[in-house]
Coordinates of C-alpha atoms and ligand atoms in Angstrom, one line a residue:
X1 CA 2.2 30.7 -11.0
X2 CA 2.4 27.1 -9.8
X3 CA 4.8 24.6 -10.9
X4 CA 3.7 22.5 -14.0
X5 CA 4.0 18.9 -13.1
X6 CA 3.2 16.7 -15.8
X7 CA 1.8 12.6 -15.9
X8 CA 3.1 11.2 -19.2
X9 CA 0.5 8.2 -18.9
X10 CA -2.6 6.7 -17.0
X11 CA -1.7 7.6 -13.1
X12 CA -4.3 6.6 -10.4
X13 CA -6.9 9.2 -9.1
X14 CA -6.5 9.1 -5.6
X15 CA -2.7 10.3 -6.0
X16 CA -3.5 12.5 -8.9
X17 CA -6.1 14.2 -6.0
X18 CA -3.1 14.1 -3.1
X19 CA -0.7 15.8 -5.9
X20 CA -3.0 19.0 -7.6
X21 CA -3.3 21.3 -4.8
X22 CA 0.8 21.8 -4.6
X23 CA 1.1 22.0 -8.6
X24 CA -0.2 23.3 -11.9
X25 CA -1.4 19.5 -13.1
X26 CA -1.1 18.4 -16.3
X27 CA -2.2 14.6 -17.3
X28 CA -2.5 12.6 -20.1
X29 CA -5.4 10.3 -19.0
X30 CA -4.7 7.8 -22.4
X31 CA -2.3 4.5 -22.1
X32 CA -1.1 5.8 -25.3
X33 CA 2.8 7.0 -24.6
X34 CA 3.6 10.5 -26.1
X35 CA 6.1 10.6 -28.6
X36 CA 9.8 11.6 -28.7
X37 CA 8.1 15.2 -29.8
X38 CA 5.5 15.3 -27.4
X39 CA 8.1 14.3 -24.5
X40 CA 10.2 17.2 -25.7
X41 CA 7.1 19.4 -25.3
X42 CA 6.1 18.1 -22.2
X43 CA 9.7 18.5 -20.9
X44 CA 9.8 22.7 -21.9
X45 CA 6.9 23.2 -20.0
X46 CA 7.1 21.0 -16.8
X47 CA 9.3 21.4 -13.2
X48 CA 8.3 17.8 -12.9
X49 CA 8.0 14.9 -15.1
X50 CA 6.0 11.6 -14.0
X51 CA 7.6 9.3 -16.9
X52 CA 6.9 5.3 -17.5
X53 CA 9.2 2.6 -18.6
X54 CA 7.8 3.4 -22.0
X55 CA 9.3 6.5 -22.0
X56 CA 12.6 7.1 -23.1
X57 CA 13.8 10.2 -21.7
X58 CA 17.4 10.7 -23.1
X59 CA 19.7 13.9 -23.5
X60 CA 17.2 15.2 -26.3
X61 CA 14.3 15.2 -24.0
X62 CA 16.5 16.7 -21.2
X63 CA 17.6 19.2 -23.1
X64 CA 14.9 21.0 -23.9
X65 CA 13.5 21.2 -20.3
X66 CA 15.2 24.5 -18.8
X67 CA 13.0 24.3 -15.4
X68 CA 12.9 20.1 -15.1
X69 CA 13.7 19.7 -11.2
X70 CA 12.6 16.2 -11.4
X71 CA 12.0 13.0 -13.2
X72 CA 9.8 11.1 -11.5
X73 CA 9.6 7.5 -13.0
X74 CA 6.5 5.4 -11.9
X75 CA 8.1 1.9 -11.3
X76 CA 11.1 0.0 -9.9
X77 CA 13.3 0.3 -12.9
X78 CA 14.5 3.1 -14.1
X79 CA 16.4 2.1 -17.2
X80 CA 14.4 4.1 -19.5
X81 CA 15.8 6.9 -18.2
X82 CA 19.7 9.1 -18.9
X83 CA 20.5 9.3 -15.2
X84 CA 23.9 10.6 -15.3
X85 CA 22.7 13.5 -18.3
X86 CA 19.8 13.9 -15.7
X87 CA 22.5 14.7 -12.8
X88 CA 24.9 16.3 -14.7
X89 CA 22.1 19.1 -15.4
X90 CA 21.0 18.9 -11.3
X91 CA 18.1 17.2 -12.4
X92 CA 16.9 14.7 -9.4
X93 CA 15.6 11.0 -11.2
X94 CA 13.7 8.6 -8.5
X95 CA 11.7 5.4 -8.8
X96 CA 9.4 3.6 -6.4
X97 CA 11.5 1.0 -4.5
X98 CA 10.0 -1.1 -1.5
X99 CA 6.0 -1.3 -2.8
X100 CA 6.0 -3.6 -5.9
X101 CA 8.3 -6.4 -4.8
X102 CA 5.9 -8.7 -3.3
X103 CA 3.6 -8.5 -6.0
X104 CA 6.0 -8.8 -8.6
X105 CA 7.0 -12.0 -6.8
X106 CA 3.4 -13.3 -6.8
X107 CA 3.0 -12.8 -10.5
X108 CA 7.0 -14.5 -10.5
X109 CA 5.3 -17.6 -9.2
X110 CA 2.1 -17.7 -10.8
X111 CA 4.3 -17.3 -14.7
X112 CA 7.0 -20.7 -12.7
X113 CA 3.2 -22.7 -11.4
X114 CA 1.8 -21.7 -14.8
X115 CA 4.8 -22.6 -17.3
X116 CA 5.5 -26.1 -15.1
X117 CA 2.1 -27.2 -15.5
X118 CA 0.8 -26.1 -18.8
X119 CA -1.8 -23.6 -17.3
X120 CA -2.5 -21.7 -20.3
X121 CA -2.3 -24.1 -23.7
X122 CA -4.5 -26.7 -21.2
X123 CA -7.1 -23.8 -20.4
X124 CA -7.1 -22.7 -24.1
X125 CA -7.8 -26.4 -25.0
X126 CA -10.3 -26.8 -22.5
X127 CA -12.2 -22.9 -23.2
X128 CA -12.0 -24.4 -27.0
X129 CA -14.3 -27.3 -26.3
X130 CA -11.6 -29.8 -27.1
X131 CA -11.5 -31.5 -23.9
X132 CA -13.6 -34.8 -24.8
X133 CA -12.6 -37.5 -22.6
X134 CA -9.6 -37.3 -19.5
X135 CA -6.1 -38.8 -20.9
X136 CA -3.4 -40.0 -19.0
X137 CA -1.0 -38.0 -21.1
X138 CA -2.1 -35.0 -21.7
X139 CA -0.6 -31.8 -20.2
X140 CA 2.0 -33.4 -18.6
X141 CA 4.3 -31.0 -16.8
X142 CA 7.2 -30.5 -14.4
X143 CA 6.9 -31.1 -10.3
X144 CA 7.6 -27.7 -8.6
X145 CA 7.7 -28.9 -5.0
X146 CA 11.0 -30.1 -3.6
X147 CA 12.7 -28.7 -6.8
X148 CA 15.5 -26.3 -7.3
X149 CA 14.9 -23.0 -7.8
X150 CA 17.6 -20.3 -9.0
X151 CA 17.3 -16.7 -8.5
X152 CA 19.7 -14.3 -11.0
X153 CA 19.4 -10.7 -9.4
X154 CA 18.8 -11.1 -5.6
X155 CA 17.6 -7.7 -4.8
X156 CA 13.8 -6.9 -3.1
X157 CA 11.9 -9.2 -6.1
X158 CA 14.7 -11.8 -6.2
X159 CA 14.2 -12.4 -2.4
X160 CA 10.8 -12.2 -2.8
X161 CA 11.0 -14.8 -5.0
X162 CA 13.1 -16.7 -3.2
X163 CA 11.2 -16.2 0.2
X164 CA 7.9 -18.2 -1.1
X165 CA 10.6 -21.2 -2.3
X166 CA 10.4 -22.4 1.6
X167 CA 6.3 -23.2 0.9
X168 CA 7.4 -25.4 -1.8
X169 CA 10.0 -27.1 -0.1
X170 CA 13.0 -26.1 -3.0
X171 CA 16.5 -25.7 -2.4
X172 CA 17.5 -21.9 -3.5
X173 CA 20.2 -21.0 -5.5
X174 CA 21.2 -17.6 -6.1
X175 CA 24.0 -15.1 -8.0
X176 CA 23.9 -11.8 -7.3
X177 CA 26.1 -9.0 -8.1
X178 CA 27.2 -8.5 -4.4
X179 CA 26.8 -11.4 -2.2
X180 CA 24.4 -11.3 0.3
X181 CA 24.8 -11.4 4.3
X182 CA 24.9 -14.5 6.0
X183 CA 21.7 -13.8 8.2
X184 CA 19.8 -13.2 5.1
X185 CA 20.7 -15.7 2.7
X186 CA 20.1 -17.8 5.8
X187 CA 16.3 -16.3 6.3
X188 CA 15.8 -16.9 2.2
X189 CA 17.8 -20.3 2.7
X190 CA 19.6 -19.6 -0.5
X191 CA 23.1 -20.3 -1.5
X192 CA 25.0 -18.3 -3.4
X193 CA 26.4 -19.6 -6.3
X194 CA 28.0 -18.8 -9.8
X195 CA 25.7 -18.1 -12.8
X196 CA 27.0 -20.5 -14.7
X197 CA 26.4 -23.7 -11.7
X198 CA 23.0 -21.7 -11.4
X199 CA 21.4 -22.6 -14.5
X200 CA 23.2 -26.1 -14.5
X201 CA 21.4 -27.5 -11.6
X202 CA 18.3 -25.3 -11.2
X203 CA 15.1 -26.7 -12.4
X204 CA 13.2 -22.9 -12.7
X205 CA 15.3 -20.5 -13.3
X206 CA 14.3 -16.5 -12.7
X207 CA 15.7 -13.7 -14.1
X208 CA 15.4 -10.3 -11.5
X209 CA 18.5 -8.8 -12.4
X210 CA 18.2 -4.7 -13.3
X211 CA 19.1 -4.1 -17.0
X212 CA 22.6 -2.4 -16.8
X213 CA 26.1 -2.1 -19.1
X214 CA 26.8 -5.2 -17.3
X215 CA 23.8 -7.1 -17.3
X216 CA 23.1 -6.2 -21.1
X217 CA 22.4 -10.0 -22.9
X218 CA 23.9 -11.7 -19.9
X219 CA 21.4 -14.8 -20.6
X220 CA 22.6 -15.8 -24.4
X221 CA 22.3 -19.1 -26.1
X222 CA 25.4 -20.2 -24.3
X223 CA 23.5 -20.0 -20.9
X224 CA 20.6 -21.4 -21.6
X225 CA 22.0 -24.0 -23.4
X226 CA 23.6 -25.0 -19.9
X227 CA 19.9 -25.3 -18.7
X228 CA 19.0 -28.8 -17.7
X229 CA 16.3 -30.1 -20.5
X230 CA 13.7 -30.4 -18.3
X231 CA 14.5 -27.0 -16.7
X232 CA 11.7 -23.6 -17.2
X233 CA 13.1 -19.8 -17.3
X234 CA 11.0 -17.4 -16.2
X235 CA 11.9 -13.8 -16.7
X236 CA 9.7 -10.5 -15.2
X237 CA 12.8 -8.6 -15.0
X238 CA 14.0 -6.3 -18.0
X239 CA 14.1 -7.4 -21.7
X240 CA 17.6 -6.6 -22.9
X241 CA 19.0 -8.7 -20.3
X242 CA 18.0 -11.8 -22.0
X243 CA 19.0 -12.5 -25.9
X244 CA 14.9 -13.1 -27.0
X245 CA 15.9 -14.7 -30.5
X246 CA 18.1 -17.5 -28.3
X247 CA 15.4 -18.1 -26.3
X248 CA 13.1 -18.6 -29.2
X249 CA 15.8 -21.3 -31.0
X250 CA 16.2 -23.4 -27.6
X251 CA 12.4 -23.9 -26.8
X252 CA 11.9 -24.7 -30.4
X253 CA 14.3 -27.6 -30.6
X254 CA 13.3 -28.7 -27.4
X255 CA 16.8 -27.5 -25.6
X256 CA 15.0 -26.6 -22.0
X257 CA 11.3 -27.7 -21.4
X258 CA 9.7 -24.3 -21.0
X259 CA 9.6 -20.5 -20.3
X260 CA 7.4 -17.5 -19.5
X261 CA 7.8 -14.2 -19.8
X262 CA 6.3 -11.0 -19.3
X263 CA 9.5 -8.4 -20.5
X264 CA 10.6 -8.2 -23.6
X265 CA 13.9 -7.6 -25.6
X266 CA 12.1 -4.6 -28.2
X267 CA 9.3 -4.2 -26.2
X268 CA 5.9 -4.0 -26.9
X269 CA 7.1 -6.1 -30.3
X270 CA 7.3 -9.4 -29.5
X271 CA 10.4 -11.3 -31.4
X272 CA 9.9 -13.8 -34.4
X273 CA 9.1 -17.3 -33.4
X274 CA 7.5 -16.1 -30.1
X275 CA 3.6 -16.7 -30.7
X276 CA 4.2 -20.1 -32.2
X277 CA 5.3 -21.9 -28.7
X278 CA 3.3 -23.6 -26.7
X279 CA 5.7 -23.9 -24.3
X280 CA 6.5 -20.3 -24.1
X281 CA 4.0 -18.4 -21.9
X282 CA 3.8 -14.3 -22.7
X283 CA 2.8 -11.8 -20.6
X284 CA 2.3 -7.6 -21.0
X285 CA 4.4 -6.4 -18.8
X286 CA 2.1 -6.4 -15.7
X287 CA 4.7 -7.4 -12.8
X288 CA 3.3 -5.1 -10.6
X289 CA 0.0 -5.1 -11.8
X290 CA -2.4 -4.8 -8.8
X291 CA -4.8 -2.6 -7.9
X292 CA -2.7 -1.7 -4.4
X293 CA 0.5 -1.9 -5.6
X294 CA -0.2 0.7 -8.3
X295 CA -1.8 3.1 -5.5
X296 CA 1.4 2.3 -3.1
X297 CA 3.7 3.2 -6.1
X298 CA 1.7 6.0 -7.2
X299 CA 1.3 7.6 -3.4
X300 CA 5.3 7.0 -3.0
X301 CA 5.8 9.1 -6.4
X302 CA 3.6 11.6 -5.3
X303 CA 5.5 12.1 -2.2
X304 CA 8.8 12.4 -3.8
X305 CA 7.4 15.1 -6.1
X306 CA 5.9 17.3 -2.8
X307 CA 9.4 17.2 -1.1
X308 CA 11.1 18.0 -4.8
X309 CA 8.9 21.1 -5.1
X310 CA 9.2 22.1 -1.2
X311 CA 12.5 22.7 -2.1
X312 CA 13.3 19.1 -0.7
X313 CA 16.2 16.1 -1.7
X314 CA 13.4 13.8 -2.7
X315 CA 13.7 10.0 -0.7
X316 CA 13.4 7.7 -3.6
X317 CA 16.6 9.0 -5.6
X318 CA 17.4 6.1 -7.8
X319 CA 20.8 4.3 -7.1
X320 CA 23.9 5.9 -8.9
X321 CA 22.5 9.3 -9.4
X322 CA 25.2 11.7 -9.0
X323 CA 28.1 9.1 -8.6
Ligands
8YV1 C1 6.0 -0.9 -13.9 C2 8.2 -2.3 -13.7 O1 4.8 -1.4 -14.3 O2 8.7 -1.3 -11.6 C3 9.1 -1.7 -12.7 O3 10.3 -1.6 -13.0 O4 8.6 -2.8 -14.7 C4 6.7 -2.2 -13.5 O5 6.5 -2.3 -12.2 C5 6.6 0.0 -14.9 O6 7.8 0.4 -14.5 C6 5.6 1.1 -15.2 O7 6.3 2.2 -15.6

């Protein structure tokens, strides 16, 4: 009897091919997530879980999967997931580190160029048949080029991030956890700095900081409230890390000039207020949203769940498993 390995969402063909011959394949070919019941099914029956941020795959589900070698999650973060319960039962958790970076950075930029210069309310205005004569005022946003830019989380999408500052000619400011090594703050041209002198001098401010105990609500009223008034937050990072219902009060009176964001604090509900701004940009959650990134991450899962079920440590073992 082959192994059951089940996909919990939509998972691209080509890997789903690569994967079958070594497994008993199971998918669910809907972007509807299952439920808690459904994930405790799927979790009795399977030697391998494929799981997605929308799955929340606490003790409950891992208790009921006697056989689960492996939860496999398709994407960077990993948050969704009991990783100590998961290693205290033996059960290997990995992620896909190293392939959705860049493109997460790209989208980083294009939510920073879009927010600072009114892309989407000017495009809506302009698909509505409202544009009726140029004006010298209207849409008038922020300069991006030779601004500051600060970076909270400097890990592979912070630097990213912070790498395609140098085309815009912006100093980089950045507060990480752990500082980073001379050589490579030096390639990124960033300076570390404290959170706090972070968001008082940068004019973008990005969040790309993990969602941990200690990154829980980090960005609150108080910090945004040190954000100069002109100044944007951008956030593609993890919704819990930023307090939504703040964010909401300072763009409505006006506290910082805009934001964008395309993670949410209860997502996929979007918190009260949100809809309303026009200088609040929303996104679905599509950081890594291209058609190669999703094949990269996909292939690198797929790999990790070979070696796990060749009797293998798998490579992508998320950070802090076991410790
Ligand atoms: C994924 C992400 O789309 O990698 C991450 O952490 O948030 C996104 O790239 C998501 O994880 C899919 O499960």
């Amino acid at each position: 009897m082959k192994p059951v390995v089940t996909v919990t969402n939509l998972f691209p063909e080509k890997a789903l091919e690569k994967l079958s011959p070594h497994c008993d394949l199971r998918t669910n070919q809907t972007d509807h997530s299952p439920s808690a019941s459904d994930l405790e099914k799927i979790a009795a029956e399977s030697v391998v879980m494929i799981t997605y941020l929308s799955d929340r795959i606490g003790s409950g589900i891992i208790d009921k999967g006697p056989n689960l070698k492996l939860i496999a999650n398709y994407g960077a973060g990993f948050n969704n997931i009991d990783v100590d319960y998961a290693a205290n039962h033996g059960i290997w958790v990995t992620n896909t580190p190293g392939v959705l970076h860049e493109t997460t950075a790209d989208l980083t930029w294009a939510m920073l160029l879009g927010a600072a210069r009114n892309i989407v309310p000017a495009e809506r205005y302009t698909r509505d048949n409202r544009f009726k004569g140029w004006s010298a005022k209207m849409y008038l946003g922020g300069d991006v080029y030779g601004k500051t830019l600060g970076v909270i989380g400097c890990g592979e999408i912070g630097s990213a991030v912070a790498r395609r500052a140098s085309g815009f000619n912006m100093k980089v400011l950045y507060c990480n956890r752990n500082r980073m090594a001379a050589e490579k703050e030096k390639s990124l041209n960033a300076q570390f700095t404290t959170l706090e002198d972070l968001l008082r001098q940068s004019d973008f401010v990005t969040v790309h900081a993990p969602l941990t105990e200690q990154t829980k609500y980090m960005i609150g009223k108080a910090q945004l409230l040190m954000m100069k008034p002109t100044a944007y937050f951008i956030h593609t990072a993890r919704g819990k890390v930023v307090d939504d219902a703040a964010l909401v009060e300072v763009l409505k009176e006006g506290k910082i000039a805009g934001a964008a964001l395309d993670v949410y604090e209860n997502e996929p509900a979007l918190t009260e207020g949100m809809t309303e701004l026009e200088n609040l940009m929303l996104l679905p959650h599509i950081g890594s949203a291209s058609f190669e990134t999703r094949d990269r991450m996909a292939d690198l899962l797929v790999d990790n769940v070979i070696d796990v079920l060749g009797g293998k440590t798998p490579p992508c073992l998320v950070p802090g498993w076991g410790k």
